[in-house]
Amino acid sequence: MLAIMIGVTACATPAMQSNVSETVEQQILDAARSGSQGYLIVEGLTTEVGQRLAGTEAEARARDWTVEKFKEIGLQNVRVEPFTIPGWERGVETATIVSPYPQQMVVTALGGSVATPFGGVTAEIAYFPTFEDLVSAPAGGLDGKIVFISGLMDKAPDGAGYGPANQKRRSGASEAAKRGAAAVVIRSVGTDSHRFPHTGQMRYAPDLPKIPIAALSAPDANQLERMFEREHSVTMALNIQPRASGDMPSGNVIGEIVGTERPDEIVLISGHLDSWDLGTGAIDDGAGIGISAGAAQVLIEAGLKPKRTIRVVAYGAEEVGLLGGFAYRDLHKEDLINHVLATESDFGSTPAYEVLLGVTEGQEVIKAAADALGLPMGERGTNGGPDIGPIAALGVPTMRFQQDGTDYFDLHHTPDDTLDKIDPDDMAENVAAFALMAWLAANAETDFRSDTGN
Amino acid sequence: MLAIMIGVTACATPAMQSNVSETVEQQILDAARSGSQGYLIVEGLTTEVGQRLAGTEAEARARDWTVEKFKEIGLQNVRVEPFTIPGWERGVETATIVSPYPQQMVVTALGGSVATPFGGVTAEIAYFPTFEDLVSAPAGGLDGKIVFISGLMDKAPDGAGYGPANQKRRSGASEAAKRGAAAVVIRSVGTDSHRFPHTGQMRYAPDLPKIPIAALSAPDANQLERMFEREHSVTMALNIQPRASGDMPSGNVIGEIVGTERPDEIVLISGHLDSWDLGTGAIDDGAGIGISAGAAQVLIEAGLKPKRTIRVVAYGAEEVGLLGGFAYRDLHKEDLINHVLATESDFGSTPAYEVLLGVTEGQEVIKAAADALGLPMGERGTNGGPDIGPIAALGVPTMRFQQDGTDYFDLHHTPDDTLDKIDPDDMAENVAAFALMAWLAANAETDFRSDTGN
Ligand SMILES: [Zn+2]
Ligand SMILES: [Zn+2]
Ligand SMILES: [Zn+2]
Ligand SMILES: [Zn+2]
């Protein structure tokens, strides 16, 4: 109730409701909604760079591209904050049913997976309908087998199905290795029924053998399940040859609209620059780059000068473990107290349907933005987005526009994540939200922290 | 007007309107609509065989599978009519933009294409927005270039967009070779926006150099067009290594319900057994196999004995030039006069929205089937389907259930042509149509020919 009361009170404060303020706010919304700033940025990035896997020369080209773009749209203090990551690159990948029904399947290695032995591994498949079935299987008994973990993912606007479905991707290799398996194939973590595999990062538990793990497309996982309905024994030849490429460069690209009154205080808006290597990273997360940089562009083009600094961050190496987010945290550790609000767009290009709070004070400012955008406040809290998580954990206030991700996992981490999936009007609406929120936060009296003045 | 009068008259003939006849007709429709005969056949074929490219050992396994299935459902005289085709198999295929924006594209060789030189060809791209633009280009001027032919395909229930869009696939290589080009990439002939290329057979004109030709997915074609909006010069490295594999075996699989009174007279229902190699050939044309064999199965299970023979044909090697259809024509040349009606399903699994006539007499029988199914008669004529064309040209009467192909070319000839795209209820409705039509034609007095008794 307190939160609601604050919100109601906020709507009546003179600062928020003055005609001047309303005019500027409306000007921002109109400029964003009638413009193409965000769409043109994601179009440029996905066309002129394409895929940009973390640590590769393609990600380096993406940084160069972004530095140029940030300068071109008028951002100040444009720079790269470099860091080093463990490189990983994809190689050959094939999955062949040897018996009883010989045929090829569509497969892709999960990020971080080791390779199969050269030439691949051929073994009988042990089928587990769900990840839980594997976890509850006894120790041993899978010696030398290829484990197949299936299990469907539910669709939801907030992506609630992703966490549960993702357990097999994150932990499937080690759970299978613990029981003696030679390799793992999973049903892709996704909600589509197209013949695309979904990649994504996996993790090895310490002190267990590292075995290769790959994802089958949904139609291939269905096919394999039908084979098990017919036969008890199915043999697969799996050959994936990714390689760890040692220390490789990554980096966060930063640009700013320097504040006129409190330039040291930062409102941070962001997306991540790296993508998986299969698609061109349009919805994940070229959209987030376009939304955050496009929002800054709208303010610059309107000649608006925020009191605080608005900082745009294009994080590197998000996909492989939020490495850009952690690098930012480490480099800016001493300065995090000056970060007044931070957010990220990393859930595609569909507009928000609600606004989430990760602040204890100043909620009225965020609610004013939500009101102006016609968005309700959500019940859940937020840590601001994947790359914001590390600084949110150290006290940086956050908020998030909860974009509608109902269809996000149809495309997520597949070859089909391409520009044609993005609606320019959707991008404009997201840019409007980011521009308005950044503007209001940069000019608000509050610093969104409960310990202000302590 | 005459045709319409005949139809109206037919509805009043005692044979068609008797209660006994109506009961049998309804029994057939009910059995098909409540059954899964067709769906289970396409499920089995696509699961237990998978892709079955013409001339390969996979197509041979598909013939074996079909012989067993035909016997299992109770067809008589089950046999393979073998023939030989020029084999062709896919190899490595990559398309890389070298400059100005280095990246991989998704590409597939068109059926029948020659290979690039070993290691590929790297050349500047000459961009033609449409096939017509290429055809109207002057001789020469494309020396050593890779020609890119774009152009969109319209969606239509009857697939009317396919013919025009397909010109670049059929004739693009020779039109480009005529002007000195080294290779061709086309925008896939299809109506989707997924990152799947559409393969399909191409043709070389005699007396012109044979140059390699491949298809880009729609998102990649869009990407290439955006590159040309930005830069005048785009360079691609294209490497496709398909090979002609010499004379290879194919064959048509045949099974019958032998007629009780006129066993030498044939009502032919069919689909084609081969598929392209990228998907599992569910909609093209596992569905047609399921629909035609499933229709026969419905009649057999109901214990119905047709007066004429109902022949089910699973044609081989349709995709590579209707070779099964031509082989059937040649082998049965002397017997075509006894083929009273022939049809094929080769347009996916969606039910029909109209019925097309390729007969001059006996239209009332086909209209009676259409009436019972609630389908209107279409205006256009038909040759009965691709594999029926060769015998229709020699006078065999035909009809066709015009299935709704609005979305057919989203999946056609792509890796995404898999079983999950087929609705079992749709299959049942198609089976109902084929079973009823076969039954009525097999028991009709007419032989559907205008020259009867001459
Ligand atoms: Zn992301
Ligand atoms: Zn991602
Ligand atoms: Zn076909
Ligand atoms: Zn076809």
mmCIF file of N, CA and C in Angstrom, chain B residues 110-155:
data_model
loop_
_atom_site.group_PDB
_atom_site.id
_atom_site.type_symbol
_atom_site.label_atom_id
_atom_site.label_comp_id
_atom_site.label_asym_id
_atom_site.label_seq_id
_atom_site.Cartn_x
_atom_site.Cartn_y
_atom_site.Cartn_z
ATOM 1 N N LEU B 110 20.858 -25.992 -55.614
ATOM 2 C CA LEU B 110 19.643 -26.451 -56.284
ATOM 3 C C LEU B 110 19.903 -27.825 -56.897
ATOM 4 N N GLY B 111 18.848 -28.624 -56.934
ATOM 5 C CA GLY B 111 18.970 -29.977 -57.463
ATOM 6 C C GLY B 111 19.411 -29.974 -58.915
ATOM 7 N N GLY B 112 20.449 -30.741 -59.216
ATOM 8 C CA GLY B 112 20.954 -30.826 -60.572
ATOM 9 C C GLY B 112 22.104 -29.881 -60.839
ATOM 10 N N SER B 113 22.370 -28.970 -59.896
ATOM 11 C CA SER B 113 23.454 -28.004 -60.128
ATOM 12 C C SER B 113 24.800 -28.703 -60.189
ATOM 13 N N VAL B 114 25.679 -28.176 -61.023
ATOM 14 C CA VAL B 114 27.079 -28.586 -60.982
ATOM 15 C C VAL B 114 27.736 -27.934 -59.764
ATOM 16 N N ALA B 115 28.931 -28.405 -59.429
ATOM 17 C CA ALA B 115 29.693 -27.857 -58.316
ATOM 18 C C ALA B 115 30.453 -26.611 -58.748
ATOM 19 N N THR B 116 30.812 -25.804 -57.764
ATOM 20 C CA THR B 116 31.810 -24.763 -58.014
ATOM 21 C C THR B 116 33.158 -25.455 -58.181
ATOM 22 N N PRO B 117 34.168 -24.741 -58.693
ATOM 23 C CA PRO B 117 35.514 -25.318 -58.636
ATOM 24 C C PRO B 117 35.824 -25.709 -57.198
ATOM 25 N N PHE B 118 36.670 -26.717 -57.016
ATOM 26 C CA PHE B 118 37.030 -27.158 -55.673
ATOM 27 C C PHE B 118 37.524 -25.965 -54.862
ATOM 28 N N GLY B 119 36.987 -25.795 -53.660
ATOM 29 C CA GLY B 119 37.362 -24.641 -52.844
ATOM 30 C C GLY B 119 36.476 -23.431 -53.063
ATOM 31 N N GLY B 120 35.673 -23.463 -54.136
ATOM 32 C CA GLY B 120 34.701 -22.400 -54.319
ATOM 33 C C GLY B 120 35.117 -21.338 -55.313
ATOM 34 N N VAL B 121 34.201 -20.405 -55.543
ATOM 35 C CA VAL B 121 34.458 -19.280 -56.435
ATOM 36 C C VAL B 121 34.231 -17.999 -55.637
ATOM 37 N N THR B 122 35.167 -17.084 -55.740
ATOM 38 C CA THR B 122 35.047 -15.798 -55.063
ATOM 39 C C THR B 122 34.952 -14.710 -56.126
ATOM 40 N N ALA B 123 33.882 -13.936 -56.066
ATOM 41 C CA ALA B 123 33.667 -12.946 -57.126
ATOM 42 C C ALA B 123 32.734 -11.854 -56.648
ATOM 43 N N GLU B 124 32.774 -10.757 -57.365
ATOM 44 C CA GLU B 124 31.838 -9.672 -57.122
ATOM 45 C C GLU B 124 30.443 -10.134 -57.531
ATOM 46 N N ILE B 125 29.452 -9.660 -56.793
ATOM 47 C CA ILE B 125 28.073 -10.035 -57.086
ATOM 48 C C ILE B 125 27.446 -9.009 -58.032
ATOM 49 N N ALA B 126 26.737 -9.521 -59.032
ATOM 50 C CA ALA B 126 25.888 -8.670 -59.878
ATOM 51 C C ALA B 126 24.445 -8.899 -59.445
ATOM 52 N N TYR B 127 23.809 -7.851 -58.965
ATOM 53 C CA TYR B 127 22.496 -7.958 -58.320
ATOM 54 C C TYR B 127 21.377 -7.641 -59.304
ATOM 55 N N PHE B 128 20.446 -8.582 -59.429
ATOM 56 C CA PHE B 128 19.250 -8.383 -60.250
ATOM 57 C C PHE B 128 18.021 -8.518 -59.352
ATOM 58 N N PRO B 129 17.301 -7.434 -59.159
ATOM 59 C CA PRO B 129 16.138 -7.475 -58.262
ATOM 60 C C PRO B 129 15.102 -8.520 -58.674
ATOM 61 N N THR B 130 14.975 -8.793 -59.979
ATOM 62 C CA THR B 130 14.023 -9.813 -60.431
ATOM 63 C C THR B 130 14.655 -10.616 -61.563
ATOM 64 N N PHE B 131 14.045 -11.754 -61.845
ATOM 65 C CA PHE B 131 14.491 -12.592 -62.960
ATOM 66 C C PHE B 131 14.356 -11.834 -64.281
ATOM 67 N N GLU B 132 13.293 -11.061 -64.395
ATOM 68 C CA GLU B 132 13.067 -10.283 -65.617
ATOM 69 C C GLU B 132 14.214 -9.294 -65.853
ATOM 70 N N ASP B 133 14.739 -8.743 -64.758
ATOM 71 C CA ASP B 133 15.871 -7.823 -64.896
ATOM 72 C C ASP B 133 17.078 -8.524 -65.503
ATOM 73 N N LEU B 134 17.277 -9.759 -65.121
ATOM 74 C CA LEU B 134 18.403 -10.518 -65.694
ATOM 75 C C LEU B 134 18.161 -10.812 -67.173
ATOM 76 N N VAL B 135 16.934 -11.253 -67.463
ATOM 77 C CA VAL B 135 16.615 -11.631 -68.847
ATOM 78 C C VAL B 135 16.749 -10.431 -69.785
ATOM 79 N N SER B 136 16.449 -9.254 -69.269
ATOM 80 C CA SER B 136 16.533 -8.074 -70.142
ATOM 81 C C SER B 136 17.913 -7.417 -70.110
ATOM 82 N N ALA B 137 18.853 -8.013 -69.364
ATOM 83 C CA ALA B 137 20.226 -7.463 -69.351
ATOM 84 C C ALA B 137 20.911 -7.824 -70.659
ATOM 85 N N PRO B 138 21.839 -6.971 -71.099
ATOM 86 C CA PRO B 138 22.516 -7.240 -72.369
ATOM 87 C C PRO B 138 23.428 -8.464 -72.282
ATOM 88 N N ALA B 139 23.775 -9.019 -73.411
ATOM 89 C CA ALA B 139 24.736 -10.119 -73.456
ATOM 90 C C ALA B 139 26.071 -9.636 -72.893
ATOM 91 N N GLY B 140 26.822 -10.562 -72.281
ATOM 92 C CA GLY B 140 28.117 -10.198 -71.706
ATOM 93 C C GLY B 140 27.938 -9.283 -70.511
ATOM 94 N N GLY B 141 29.014 -8.753 -70.026
ATOM 95 C CA GLY B 141 28.945 -7.803 -68.928
ATOM 96 C C GLY B 141 28.929 -8.436 -67.557
ATOM 97 N N LEU B 142 28.735 -9.754 -67.492
ATOM 98 C CA LEU B 142 28.718 -10.426 -66.193
ATOM 99 C C LEU B 142 29.907 -11.367 -66.059
ATOM 100 N N ASP B 143 30.917 -11.142 -66.876
ATOM 101 C CA ASP B 143 32.049 -12.080 -66.923
ATOM 102 C C ASP B 143 32.652 -12.359 -65.550
ATOM 103 N N GLY B 144 32.585 -13.627 -65.172
ATOM 104 C CA GLY B 144 33.220 -14.071 -63.932
ATOM 105 C C GLY B 144 32.476 -13.699 -62.669
ATOM 106 N N LYS B 145 31.335 -13.037 -62.789
ATOM 107 C CA LYS B 145 30.609 -12.590 -61.595
ATOM 108 C C LYS B 145 29.685 -13.671 -61.030
ATOM 109 N N ILE B 146 29.336 -13.487 -59.779
ATOM 110 C CA ILE B 146 28.259 -14.276 -59.173
ATOM 111 C C ILE B 146 26.994 -13.447 -59.306
ATOM 112 N N VAL B 147 26.026 -13.979 -60.003
ATOM 113 C CA VAL B 147 24.751 -13.279 -60.190
ATOM 114 C C VAL B 147 23.831 -13.583 -59.012
ATOM 115 N N PHE B 148 23.238 -12.555 -58.436
ATOM 116 C CA PHE B 148 22.221 -12.711 -57.387
ATOM 117 C C PHE B 148 20.885 -12.283 -57.965
ATOM 118 N N ILE B 149 19.942 -13.238 -58.023
ATOM 119 C CA ILE B 149 18.602 -12.942 -58.523
ATOM 120 C C ILE B 149 17.643 -12.964 -57.344
ATOM 121 N N SER B 150 17.009 -11.847 -57.076
ATOM 122 C CA SER B 150 16.040 -11.779 -55.987
ATOM 123 C C SER B 150 14.626 -11.869 -56.557
ATOM 124 N N GLY B 151 13.661 -11.255 -55.899
ATOM 125 C CA GLY B 151 12.269 -11.306 -56.368
ATOM 126 C C GLY B 151 11.413 -12.107 -55.407
ATOM 127 N N LEU B 152 10.301 -11.522 -54.976
ATOM 128 C CA LEU B 152 9.430 -12.146 -53.987
ATOM 129 C C LEU B 152 8.401 -13.063 -54.633
ATOM 130 N N MET B 153 7.881 -13.991 -53.845
ATOM 131 C CA MET B 153 6.831 -14.892 -54.307
ATOM 132 C C MET B 153 5.541 -14.549 -53.583
ATOM 133 N N ASP B 154 4.448 -14.464 -54.327
ATOM 134 C CA ASP B 154 3.142 -14.179 -53.730
ATOM 135 C C ASP B 154 2.533 -15.438 -53.130
ATOM 136 N N LYS B 155 1.837 -15.252 -52.001
ATOM 137 C CA LYS B 155 1.058 -16.346 -51.414
ATOM 138 C C LYS B 155 -0.297 -16.450 -52.097
#
